[in-house]
Amino acid sequence: MNQPVARLHSLRSVQLRIPTLAESTDFYSEVWGLSVIEQDHDDTWLRGTGGNHHVLQLSRSERNGLGRISFAVRTRAEVDEAGRRLAARGVPMLLEPQALESAGGGYGVQFVDPEGRLIELVAEVHAVKPLDRDRAVPIGVTHVVLNTVDIDRAVAFYTDVLGMRVSDWSEHQMAFLRCGSDHHSIAFNQAHWTSVNHVAYEMPSMDHFMRGIGSLKQQGVTPLWGPGRHGPGNNTFSYFADPAGLVCEYTSDVAQVVEDEWLCKVWRRVPELSDLWGTAGPPSRDARSHMAGVEDRGVLDLITAAEAAR
């Protein structure tokens, strides 16, 4: 039986491709609470209050899409070993293990999942000094929910190849996967096409979570759905649309998993379990439309074009 290619330490950052770079940069830095740490003509890198150099990269594009999901591993040697194991499995690599020239540096490997998503494993990224956590702003990215056309294949890849563990299912519609003690850092939602459902940002506490929502409200930004508390994961939630129409979430209090004690369960998809507080109700048609996103083949088109040119 093949071993996972690496032992993931944490979800580090997400790259989003958008046609609204200037507007989205202003939103995430002036409204959402992240801070610009580096910027050029086509990209903006933003940090939270935690120690990661950046947690979000916004990249100029003609349409919305996922650029890259980056996971931290602990050492350069683990990145090299991941490269060897990916090659042995025949997983397409877009970047073999090497020093990274992008913002934050580091040493990483980049490869492609079955639906064309670009995944990065990276070590030795530049650290930054943590910021004041009394402010009602995000620490960083805590999870990403991805729409998939084949939830079983997606779960199989991320558990078998990346070593993630399934924490819970929401019937056969959603699967919640973890790489550390947080209940989930990736979740998959069965859908008609591949796309980003939403990106969630961790607030230090429920008080910060509510104060953050209040700050957004004062700036004229109202939730698509929330505030409430989910059953699976037990986390608080409030979802918003950014200028590109992508969904971003404030969340806190995610369930912590003790590996030898946690029992995976299948949750029923009923309103009283999607929102334990009963404050949010079911998501509106508008919220569901934003979460569906637009079809995103990721790097599959690039791979197809390269193969055709050979």
PDB file of N, CA and C in Angstrom, residues 21-115:
ATOM      1  N   LEU A  21      -8.857  42.873  -9.603  1.00  0.00           N
ATOM      2  CA  LEU A  21      -7.716  42.896  -8.687  1.00  0.00           C
ATOM      3  C   LEU A  21      -7.707  44.144  -7.805  1.00  0.00           C
ATOM      4  N   ALA A  22      -7.887  45.313  -8.368  1.00  0.00           N
ATOM      5  CA  ALA A  22      -7.823  46.541  -7.568  1.00  0.00           C
ATOM      6  C   ALA A  22      -8.956  46.588  -6.552  1.00  0.00           C
ATOM      7  N   GLU A  23     -10.179  46.290  -6.999  1.00  0.00           N
ATOM      8  CA  GLU A  23     -11.329  46.343  -6.097  1.00  0.00           C
ATOM      9  C   GLU A  23     -11.226  45.290  -4.994  1.00  0.00           C
ATOM     10  N   SER A  24     -10.786  44.083  -5.354  1.00  0.00           N
ATOM     11  CA  SER A  24     -10.677  43.013  -4.359  1.00  0.00           C
ATOM     12  C   SER A  24      -9.542  43.280  -3.378  1.00  0.00           C
ATOM     13  N   THR A  25      -8.437  43.861  -3.870  1.00  0.00           N
ATOM     14  CA  THR A  25      -7.355  44.234  -2.966  1.00  0.00           C
ATOM     15  C   THR A  25      -7.858  45.235  -1.937  1.00  0.00           C
ATOM     16  N   ASP A  26      -8.614  46.227  -2.375  1.00  0.00           N
ATOM     17  CA  ASP A  26      -9.170  47.206  -1.442  1.00  0.00           C
ATOM     18  C   ASP A  26     -10.123  46.544  -0.449  1.00  0.00           C
ATOM     19  N   PHE A  27     -10.949  45.635  -0.935  1.00  0.00           N
ATOM     20  CA  PHE A  27     -11.912  44.971  -0.055  1.00  0.00           C
ATOM     21  C   PHE A  27     -11.206  44.168   1.031  1.00  0.00           C
ATOM     22  N   TYR A  28     -10.260  43.316   0.628  1.00  0.00           N
ATOM     23  CA  TYR A  28      -9.633  42.432   1.619  1.00  0.00           C
ATOM     24  C   TYR A  28      -8.708  43.182   2.569  1.00  0.00           C
ATOM     25  N   SER A  29      -8.161  44.315   2.127  1.00  0.00           N
ATOM     26  CA  SER A  29      -7.248  45.062   2.995  1.00  0.00           C
ATOM     27  C   SER A  29      -7.961  46.144   3.803  1.00  0.00           C
ATOM     28  N   GLU A  30      -8.943  46.805   3.218  1.00  0.00           N
ATOM     29  CA  GLU A  30      -9.595  47.923   3.901  1.00  0.00           C
ATOM     30  C   GLU A  30     -10.864  47.514   4.641  1.00  0.00           C
ATOM     31  N   VAL A  31     -11.509  46.448   4.187  1.00  0.00           N
ATOM     32  CA  VAL A  31     -12.802  46.044   4.753  1.00  0.00           C
ATOM     33  C   VAL A  31     -12.693  44.735   5.519  1.00  0.00           C
ATOM     34  N   TRP A  32     -12.120  43.722   4.891  1.00  0.00           N
ATOM     35  CA  TRP A  32     -12.101  42.361   5.460  1.00  0.00           C
ATOM     36  C   TRP A  32     -11.130  42.247   6.623  1.00  0.00           C
ATOM     37  N   GLY A  33     -10.029  42.997   6.599  1.00  0.00           N
ATOM     38  CA  GLY A  33      -9.126  43.024   7.739  1.00  0.00           C
ATOM     39  C   GLY A  33      -7.759  42.422   7.514  1.00  0.00           C
ATOM     40  N   LEU A  34      -7.466  41.941   6.285  1.00  0.00           N
ATOM     41  CA  LEU A  34      -6.117  41.475   5.992  1.00  0.00           C
ATOM     42  C   LEU A  34      -5.215  42.668   5.691  1.00  0.00           C
ATOM     43  N   SER A  35      -3.914  42.425   5.613  1.00  0.00           N
ATOM     44  CA  SER A  35      -2.951  43.495   5.361  1.00  0.00           C
ATOM     45  C   SER A  35      -2.099  43.140   4.148  1.00  0.00           C
ATOM     46  N   VAL A  36      -1.936  44.087   3.239  1.00  0.00           N
ATOM     47  CA  VAL A  36      -1.074  43.874   2.074  1.00  0.00           C
ATOM     48  C   VAL A  36       0.371  43.786   2.540  1.00  0.00           C
ATOM     49  N   ILE A  37       1.058  42.699   2.155  1.00  0.00           N
ATOM     50  CA  ILE A  37       2.455  42.547   2.534  1.00  0.00           C
ATOM     51  C   ILE A  37       3.376  42.701   1.331  1.00  0.00           C
ATOM     52  N   GLU A  38       2.893  42.332   0.128  1.00  0.00           N
ATOM     53  CA  GLU A  38       3.636  42.576  -1.106  1.00  0.00           C
ATOM     54  C   GLU A  38       2.623  42.784  -2.226  1.00  0.00           C
ATOM     55  N   GLN A  39       3.063  43.472  -3.283  1.00  0.00           N
ATOM     56  CA  GLN A  39       2.143  43.794  -4.371  1.00  0.00           C
ATOM     57  C   GLN A  39       2.928  44.111  -5.632  1.00  0.00           C
ATOM     58  N   ASP A  40       2.420  43.674  -6.788  1.00  0.00           N
ATOM     59  CA  ASP A  40       2.954  44.125  -8.059  1.00  0.00           C
ATOM     60  C   ASP A  40       1.788  44.349  -9.007  1.00  0.00           C
ATOM     61  N   HIS A  41       2.067  44.480 -10.288  1.00  0.00           N
ATOM     62  CA  HIS A  41       1.015  44.844 -11.235  1.00  0.00           C
ATOM     63  C   HIS A  41      -0.089  43.807 -11.313  1.00  0.00           C
ATOM     64  N   ASP A  42       0.248  42.525 -11.209  1.00  0.00           N
ATOM     65  CA  ASP A  42      -0.721  41.458 -11.445  1.00  0.00           C
ATOM     66  C   ASP A  42      -1.077  40.645 -10.206  1.00  0.00           C
ATOM     67  N   ASP A  43      -0.464  40.926  -9.071  1.00  0.00           N
ATOM     68  CA  ASP A  43      -0.698  40.115  -7.876  1.00  0.00           C
ATOM     69  C   ASP A  43      -0.653  40.968  -6.621  1.00  0.00           C
ATOM     70  N   THR A  44      -1.440  40.558  -5.635  1.00  0.00           N
ATOM     71  CA  THR A  44      -1.384  41.126  -4.294  1.00  0.00           C
ATOM     72  C   THR A  44      -1.316  39.984  -3.300  1.00  0.00           C
ATOM     73  N   TRP A  45      -0.389  40.083  -2.343  1.00  0.00           N
ATOM     74  CA  TRP A  45      -0.268  39.093  -1.286  1.00  0.00           C
ATOM     75  C   TRP A  45      -0.692  39.739   0.037  1.00  0.00           C
ATOM     76  N   LEU A  46      -1.594  39.074   0.760  1.00  0.00           N
ATOM     77  CA  LEU A  46      -2.131  39.639   1.993  1.00  0.00           C
ATOM     78  C   LEU A  46      -1.929  38.682   3.156  1.00  0.00           C
ATOM     79  N   ARG A  47      -1.660  39.235   4.320  1.00  0.00           N
ATOM     80  CA  ARG A  47      -1.441  38.457   5.530  1.00  0.00           C
ATOM     81  C   ARG A  47      -2.584  38.672   6.516  1.00  0.00           C
ATOM     82  N   GLY A  48      -2.689  37.749   7.480  1.00  0.00           N
ATOM     83  CA  GLY A  48      -3.567  37.939   8.620  1.00  0.00           C
ATOM     84  C   GLY A  48      -2.734  38.348   9.815  1.00  0.00           C
ATOM     85  N   THR A  49      -3.274  38.141  11.017  1.00  0.00           N
ATOM     86  CA  THR A  49      -2.518  38.504  12.212  1.00  0.00           C
ATOM     87  C   THR A  49      -1.573  37.401  12.658  1.00  0.00           C
ATOM     88  N   GLY A  50      -1.653  36.225  12.024  1.00  0.00           N
ATOM     89  CA  GLY A  50      -0.776  35.121  12.383  1.00  0.00           C
ATOM     90  C   GLY A  50       0.612  35.269  11.795  1.00  0.00           C
ATOM     91  N   GLY A  51       1.424  34.218  11.935  1.00  0.00           N
ATOM     92  CA  GLY A  51       2.819  34.281  11.544  1.00  0.00           C
ATOM     93  C   GLY A  51       3.109  33.925  10.100  1.00  0.00           C
ATOM     94  N   ASN A  52       2.094  33.536   9.299  1.00  0.00           N
ATOM     95  CA  ASN A  52       2.331  33.214   7.893  1.00  0.00           C
ATOM     96  C   ASN A  52       2.603  34.479   7.090  1.00  0.00           C
ATOM     97  N   HIS A  53       3.599  34.409   6.206  1.00  0.00           N
ATOM     98  CA  HIS A  53       3.950  35.557   5.371  1.00  0.00           C
ATOM     99  C   HIS A  53       2.731  36.100   4.638  1.00  0.00           C
ATOM    100  N   HIS A  54       1.940  35.223   4.036  1.00  0.00           N
ATOM    101  CA  HIS A  54       0.668  35.613   3.425  1.00  0.00           C
ATOM    102  C   HIS A  54      -0.294  34.443   3.516  1.00  0.00           C
ATOM    103  N   VAL A  55      -1.563  34.779   3.539  1.00  0.00           N
ATOM    104  CA  VAL A  55      -2.608  33.746   3.592  1.00  0.00           C
ATOM    105  C   VAL A  55      -3.490  33.795   2.358  1.00  0.00           C
ATOM    106  N   LEU A  56      -3.421  34.895   1.633  1.00  0.00           N
ATOM    107  CA  LEU A  56      -4.227  35.064   0.421  1.00  0.00           C
ATOM    108  C   LEU A  56      -3.391  35.746  -0.650  1.00  0.00           C
ATOM    109  N   GLN A  57      -3.418  35.173  -1.854  1.00  0.00           N
ATOM    110  CA  GLN A  57      -2.820  35.812  -3.017  1.00  0.00           C
ATOM    111  C   GLN A  57      -3.925  36.074  -4.029  1.00  0.00           C
ATOM    112  N   LEU A  58      -4.068  37.309  -4.446  1.00  0.00           N
ATOM    113  CA  LEU A  58      -5.024  37.686  -5.481  1.00  0.00           C
ATOM    114  C   LEU A  58      -4.258  37.908  -6.772  1.00  0.00           C
ATOM    115  N   SER A  59      -4.694  37.240  -7.843  1.00  0.00           N
ATOM    116  CA  SER A  59      -3.973  37.324  -9.115  1.00  0.00           C
ATOM    117  C   SER A  59      -4.915  37.744 -10.233  1.00  0.00           C
ATOM    118  N   ARG A  60      -4.435  38.663 -11.064  1.00  0.00           N
ATOM    119  CA  ARG A  60      -5.244  39.179 -12.163  1.00  0.00           C
ATOM    120  C   ARG A  60      -5.568  38.076 -13.167  1.00  0.00           C
ATOM    121  N   SER A  61      -6.833  37.996 -13.565  1.00  0.00           N
ATOM    122  CA  SER A  61      -7.273  36.977 -14.506  1.00  0.00           C
ATOM    123  C   SER A  61      -8.511  37.485 -15.230  1.00  0.00           C
ATOM    124  N   GLU A  62      -8.839  36.855 -16.351  1.00  0.00           N
ATOM    125  CA  GLU A  62     -10.033  37.258 -17.102  1.00  0.00           C
ATOM    126  C   GLU A  62     -11.314  36.773 -16.432  1.00  0.00           C
ATOM    127  N   ARG A  63     -11.225  35.712 -15.625  1.00  0.00           N
ATOM    128  CA  ARG A  63     -12.410  35.187 -14.965  1.00  0.00           C
ATOM    129  C   ARG A  63     -12.028  34.586 -13.619  1.00  0.00           C
ATOM    130  N   ASN A  64     -13.026  34.364 -12.771  1.00  0.00           N
ATOM    131  CA  ASN A  64     -12.767  33.798 -11.460  1.00  0.00           C
ATOM    132  C   ASN A  64     -12.237  32.369 -11.547  1.00  0.00           C
ATOM    133  N   GLY A  65     -11.344  32.026 -10.647  1.00  0.00           N
ATOM    134  CA  GLY A  65     -10.854  30.660 -10.574  1.00  0.00           C
ATOM    135  C   GLY A  65      -9.911  30.491  -9.401  1.00  0.00           C
ATOM    136  N   LEU A  66      -9.588  29.250  -9.118  1.00  0.00           N
ATOM    137  CA  LEU A  66      -8.621  28.920  -8.078  1.00  0.00           C
ATOM    138  C   LEU A  66      -7.231  28.906  -8.689  1.00  0.00           C
ATOM    139  N   GLY A  67      -6.314  29.630  -8.075  1.00  0.00           N
ATOM    140  CA  GLY A  67      -4.938  29.585  -8.544  1.00  0.00           C
ATOM    141  C   GLY A  67      -4.170  28.433  -7.917  1.00  0.00           C
ATOM    142  N   ARG A  68      -4.143  28.392  -6.582  1.00  0.00           N
ATOM    143  CA  ARG A  68      -3.313  27.399  -5.894  1.00  0.00           C
ATOM    144  C   ARG A  68      -3.770  27.284  -4.444  1.00  0.00           C
ATOM    145  N   ILE A  69      -3.712  26.066  -3.919  1.00  0.00           N
ATOM    146  CA  ILE A  69      -3.880  25.824  -2.487  1.00  0.00           C
ATOM    147  C   ILE A  69      -2.532  25.376  -1.951  1.00  0.00           C
ATOM    148  N   SER A  70      -2.036  26.051  -0.930  1.00  0.00           N
ATOM    149  CA  SER A  70      -0.700  25.783  -0.406  1.00  0.00           C
ATOM    150  C   SER A  70      -0.786  25.204   0.998  1.00  0.00           C
ATOM    151  N   PHE A  71      -0.159  24.045   1.177  1.00  0.00           N
ATOM    152  CA  PHE A  71      -0.072  23.393   2.478  1.00  0.00           C
ATOM    153  C   PHE A  71       1.364  23.465   2.994  1.00  0.00           C
ATOM    154  N   ALA A  72       1.501  23.695   4.276  1.00  0.00           N
ATOM    155  CA  ALA A  72       2.823  23.708   4.894  1.00  0.00           C
ATOM    156  C   ALA A  72       3.242  22.302   5.289  1.00  0.00           C
ATOM    157  N   VAL A  73       4.502  21.960   5.001  1.00  0.00           N
ATOM    158  CA  VAL A  73       5.154  20.795   5.593  1.00  0.00           C
ATOM    159  C   VAL A  73       6.362  21.331   6.358  1.00  0.00           C
ATOM    160  N   ARG A  74       6.980  20.499   7.173  1.00  0.00           N
ATOM    161  CA  ARG A  74       7.949  21.025   8.138  1.00  0.00           C
ATOM    162  C   ARG A  74       9.352  21.232   7.574  1.00  0.00           C
ATOM    163  N   THR A  75       9.790  20.382   6.647  1.00  0.00           N
ATOM    164  CA  THR A  75      11.192  20.459   6.240  1.00  0.00           C
ATOM    165  C   THR A  75      11.356  20.347   4.727  1.00  0.00           C
ATOM    166  N   ARG A  76      12.496  20.832   4.251  1.00  0.00           N
ATOM    167  CA  ARG A  76      12.868  20.705   2.846  1.00  0.00           C
ATOM    168  C   ARG A  76      12.958  19.229   2.439  1.00  0.00           C
ATOM    169  N   ALA A  77      13.466  18.386   3.350  1.00  0.00           N
ATOM    170  CA  ALA A  77      13.578  16.959   3.042  1.00  0.00           C
ATOM    171  C   ALA A  77      12.212  16.342   2.778  1.00  0.00           C
ATOM    172  N   GLU A  78      11.181  16.809   3.477  1.00  0.00           N
ATOM    173  CA  GLU A  78       9.830  16.286   3.242  1.00  0.00           C
ATOM    174  C   GLU A  78       9.314  16.698   1.869  1.00  0.00           C
ATOM    175  N   VAL A  79       9.682  17.891   1.421  1.00  0.00           N
ATOM    176  CA  VAL A  79       9.294  18.327   0.082  1.00  0.00           C
ATOM    177  C   VAL A  79       9.966  17.437  -0.973  1.00  0.00           C
ATOM    178  N   ASP A  80      11.259  17.166  -0.786  1.00  0.00           N
ATOM    179  CA  ASP A  80      11.978  16.298  -1.733  1.00  0.00           C
ATOM    180  C   ASP A  80      11.359  14.901  -1.773  1.00  0.00           C
ATOM    181  N   GLU A  81      11.029  14.370  -0.604  1.00  0.00           N
ATOM    182  CA  GLU A  81      10.423  13.038  -0.547  1.00  0.00           C
ATOM    183  C   GLU A  81       9.045  13.057  -1.203  1.00  0.00           C
ATOM    184  N   ALA A  82       8.292  14.131  -1.018  1.00  0.00           N
ATOM    185  CA  ALA A  82       6.988  14.247  -1.672  1.00  0.00           C
ATOM    186  C   ALA A  82       7.141  14.217  -3.183  1.00  0.00           C
ATOM    187  N   GLY A  83       8.172  14.891  -3.702  1.00  0.00           N
ATOM    188  CA  GLY A  83       8.416  14.867  -5.137  1.00  0.00           C
ATOM    189  C   GLY A  83       8.687  13.460  -5.648  1.00  0.00           C
ATOM    190  N   ARG A  84       9.484  12.694  -4.905  1.00  0.00           N
ATOM    191  CA  ARG A  84       9.782  11.316  -5.318  1.00  0.00           C
ATOM    192  C   ARG A  84       8.516  10.462  -5.303  1.00  0.00           C
ATOM    193  N   ARG A  85       7.706  10.631  -4.276  1.00  0.00           N
ATOM    194  CA  ARG A  85       6.491   9.815  -4.166  1.00  0.00           C
ATOM    195  C   ARG A  85       5.443  10.213  -5.195  1.00  0.00           C
ATOM    196  N   LEU A  86       5.346  11.519  -5.499  1.00  0.00           N
ATOM    197  CA  LEU A  86       4.423  11.949  -6.546  1.00  0.00           C
ATOM    198  C   LEU A  86       4.828  11.358  -7.894  1.00  0.00           C
ATOM    199  N   ALA A  87       6.129  11.382  -8.193  1.00  0.00           N
ATOM    200  CA  ALA A  87       6.616  10.814  -9.449  1.00  0.00           C
ATOM    201  C   ALA A  87       6.311   9.325  -9.523  1.00  0.00           C
ATOM    202  N   ALA A  88       6.501   8.621  -8.417  1.00  0.00           N
ATOM    203  CA  ALA A  88       6.244   7.183  -8.390  1.00  0.00           C
ATOM    204  C   ALA A  88       4.767   6.866  -8.608  1.00  0.00           C
ATOM    205  N   ARG A  89       3.905   7.757  -8.171  1.00  0.00           N
ATOM    206  CA  ARG A  89       2.467   7.560  -8.342  1.00  0.00           C
ATOM    207  C   ARG A  89       1.960   8.047  -9.698  1.00  0.00           C
ATOM    208  N   GLY A  90       2.789   8.762 -10.439  1.00  0.00           N
ATOM    209  CA  GLY A  90       2.360   9.297 -11.719  1.00  0.00           C
ATOM    210  C   GLY A  90       1.474  10.528 -11.601  1.00  0.00           C
ATOM    211  N   VAL A  91       1.579  11.245 -10.472  1.00  0.00           N
ATOM    212  CA  VAL A  91       0.803  12.475 -10.286  1.00  0.00           C
ATOM    213  C   VAL A  91       1.501  13.604 -11.021  1.00  0.00           C
ATOM    214  N   PRO A  92       0.804  14.326 -11.904  1.00  0.00           N
ATOM    215  CA  PRO A  92       1.461  15.389 -12.689  1.00  0.00           C
ATOM    216  C   PRO A  92       2.016  16.494 -11.796  1.00  0.00           C
ATOM    217  N   MET A  93       3.304  16.782 -11.959  1.00  0.00           N
ATOM    218  CA  MET A  93       3.939  17.891 -11.243  1.00  0.00           C
ATOM    219  C   MET A  93       4.166  19.046 -12.207  1.00  0.00           C
ATOM    220  N   LEU A  94       3.725  20.225 -11.811  1.00  0.00           N
ATOM    221  CA  LEU A  94       4.013  21.424 -12.595  1.00  0.00           C
ATOM    222  C   LEU A  94       5.313  22.066 -12.173  1.00  0.00           C
ATOM    223  N   LEU A  95       5.742  21.772 -10.936  1.00  0.00           N
ATOM    224  CA  LEU A  95       7.004  22.297 -10.435  1.00  0.00           C
ATOM    225  C   LEU A  95       7.620  21.241  -9.523  1.00  0.00           C
ATOM    226  N   GLU A  96       8.763  20.689  -9.947  1.00  0.00           N
ATOM    227  CA  GLU A  96       9.449  19.717  -9.110  1.00  0.00           C
ATOM    228  C   GLU A  96      10.081  20.427  -7.916  1.00  0.00           C
ATOM    229  N   PRO A  97      10.466  19.697  -6.865  1.00  0.00           N
ATOM    230  CA  PRO A  97      10.988  20.341  -5.652  1.00  0.00           C
ATOM    231  C   PRO A  97      12.125  21.311  -5.947  1.00  0.00           C
ATOM    232  N   GLN A  98      11.951  22.543  -5.496  1.00  0.00           N
ATOM    233  CA  GLN A  98      12.959  23.578  -5.741  1.00  0.00           C
ATOM    234  C   GLN A  98      12.653  24.806  -4.899  1.00  0.00           C
ATOM    235  N   ALA A  99      13.620  25.734  -4.865  1.00  0.00           N
ATOM    236  CA  ALA A  99      13.401  27.011  -4.198  1.00  0.00           C
ATOM    237  C   ALA A  99      12.362  27.805  -4.980  1.00  0.00           C
ATOM    238  N   LEU A 100      11.446  28.410  -4.257  1.00  0.00           N
ATOM    239  CA  LEU A 100      10.363  29.165  -4.881  1.00  0.00           C
ATOM    240  C   LEU A 100      10.752  30.632  -4.998  1.00  0.00           C
ATOM    241  N   GLU A 101      10.440  31.232  -6.138  1.00  0.00           N
ATOM    242  CA  GLU A 101      10.794  32.624  -6.383  1.00  0.00           C
ATOM    243  C   GLU A 101       9.648  33.583  -6.098  1.00  0.00           C
ATOM    244  N   SER A 102       8.492  33.053  -5.704  1.00  0.00           N
ATOM    245  CA  SER A 102       7.334  33.906  -5.457  1.00  0.00           C
ATOM    246  C   SER A 102       7.452  34.586  -4.093  1.00  0.00           C
ATOM    247  N   ALA A 103       6.545  35.500  -3.800  1.00  0.00           N
ATOM    248  CA  ALA A 103       6.558  36.240  -2.538  1.00  0.00           C
ATOM    249  C   ALA A 103       6.541  35.274  -1.359  1.00  0.00           C
ATOM    250  N   GLY A 104       7.391  35.529  -0.384  1.00  0.00           N
ATOM    251  CA  GLY A 104       7.483  34.649   0.776  1.00  0.00           C
ATOM    252  C   GLY A 104       8.523  33.569   0.653  1.00  0.00           C
ATOM    253  N   GLY A 105       8.996  33.350  -0.583  1.00  0.00           N
ATOM    254  CA  GLY A 105      10.051  32.355  -0.785  1.00  0.00           C
ATOM    255  C   GLY A 105       9.615  30.956  -0.407  1.00  0.00           C
ATOM    256  N   GLY A 106      10.550  30.210   0.170  1.00  0.00           N
ATOM    257  CA  GLY A 106      10.276  28.840   0.569  1.00  0.00           C
ATOM    258  C   GLY A 106      10.831  27.831  -0.413  1.00  0.00           C
ATOM    259  N   TYR A 107      10.595  26.573  -0.102  1.00  0.00           N
ATOM    260  CA  TYR A 107      11.056  25.444  -0.911  1.00  0.00           C
ATOM    261  C   TYR A 107       9.855  24.536  -1.086  1.00  0.00           C
ATOM    262  N   GLY A 108       9.445  24.298  -2.345  1.00  0.00           N
ATOM    263  CA  GLY A 108       8.188  23.592  -2.519  1.00  0.00           C
ATOM    264  C   GLY A 108       8.105  22.749  -3.773  1.00  0.00           C
ATOM    265  N   VAL A 109       6.989  22.046  -3.872  1.00  0.00           N
ATOM    266  CA  VAL A 109       6.636  21.251  -5.034  1.00  0.00           C
ATOM    267  C   VAL A 109       5.185  21.545  -5.362  1.00  0.00           C
ATOM    268  N   GLN A 110       4.868  21.574  -6.652  1.00  0.00           N
ATOM    269  CA  GLN A 110       3.508  21.864  -7.092  1.00  0.00           C
ATOM    270  C   GLN A 110       3.022  20.750  -8.005  1.00  0.00           C
ATOM    271  N   PHE A 111       1.783  20.321  -7.785  1.00  0.00           N
ATOM    272  CA  PHE A 111       1.228  19.218  -8.575  1.00  0.00           C
ATOM    273  C   PHE A 111      -0.269  19.433  -8.768  1.00  0.00           C
ATOM    274  N   VAL A 112      -0.883  18.537  -9.512  1.00  0.00           N
ATOM    275  CA  VAL A 112      -2.258  18.731  -9.961  1.00  0.00           C
ATOM    276  C   VAL A 112      -3.137  17.602  -9.445  1.00  0.00           C
ATOM    277  N   ASP A 113      -4.302  17.967  -8.894  1.00  0.00           N
ATOM    278  CA  ASP A 113      -5.238  16.940  -8.437  1.00  0.00           C
ATOM    279  C   ASP A 113      -6.100  16.500  -9.616  1.00  0.00           C
ATOM    280  N   PRO A 114      -6.966  15.486  -9.457  1.00  0.00           N
ATOM    281  CA  PRO A 114      -7.701  14.937 -10.603  1.00  0.00           C
ATOM    282  C   PRO A 114      -8.617  15.918 -11.313  1.00  0.00           C
ATOM    283  N   GLU A 115      -9.000  17.026 -10.671  1.00  0.00           N
ATOM    284  CA  GLU A 115      -9.892  17.995 -11.315  1.00  0.00           C
ATOM    285  C   GLU A 115      -9.170  19.274 -11.731  1.00  0.00           C
TER     286      GLU A 115
END
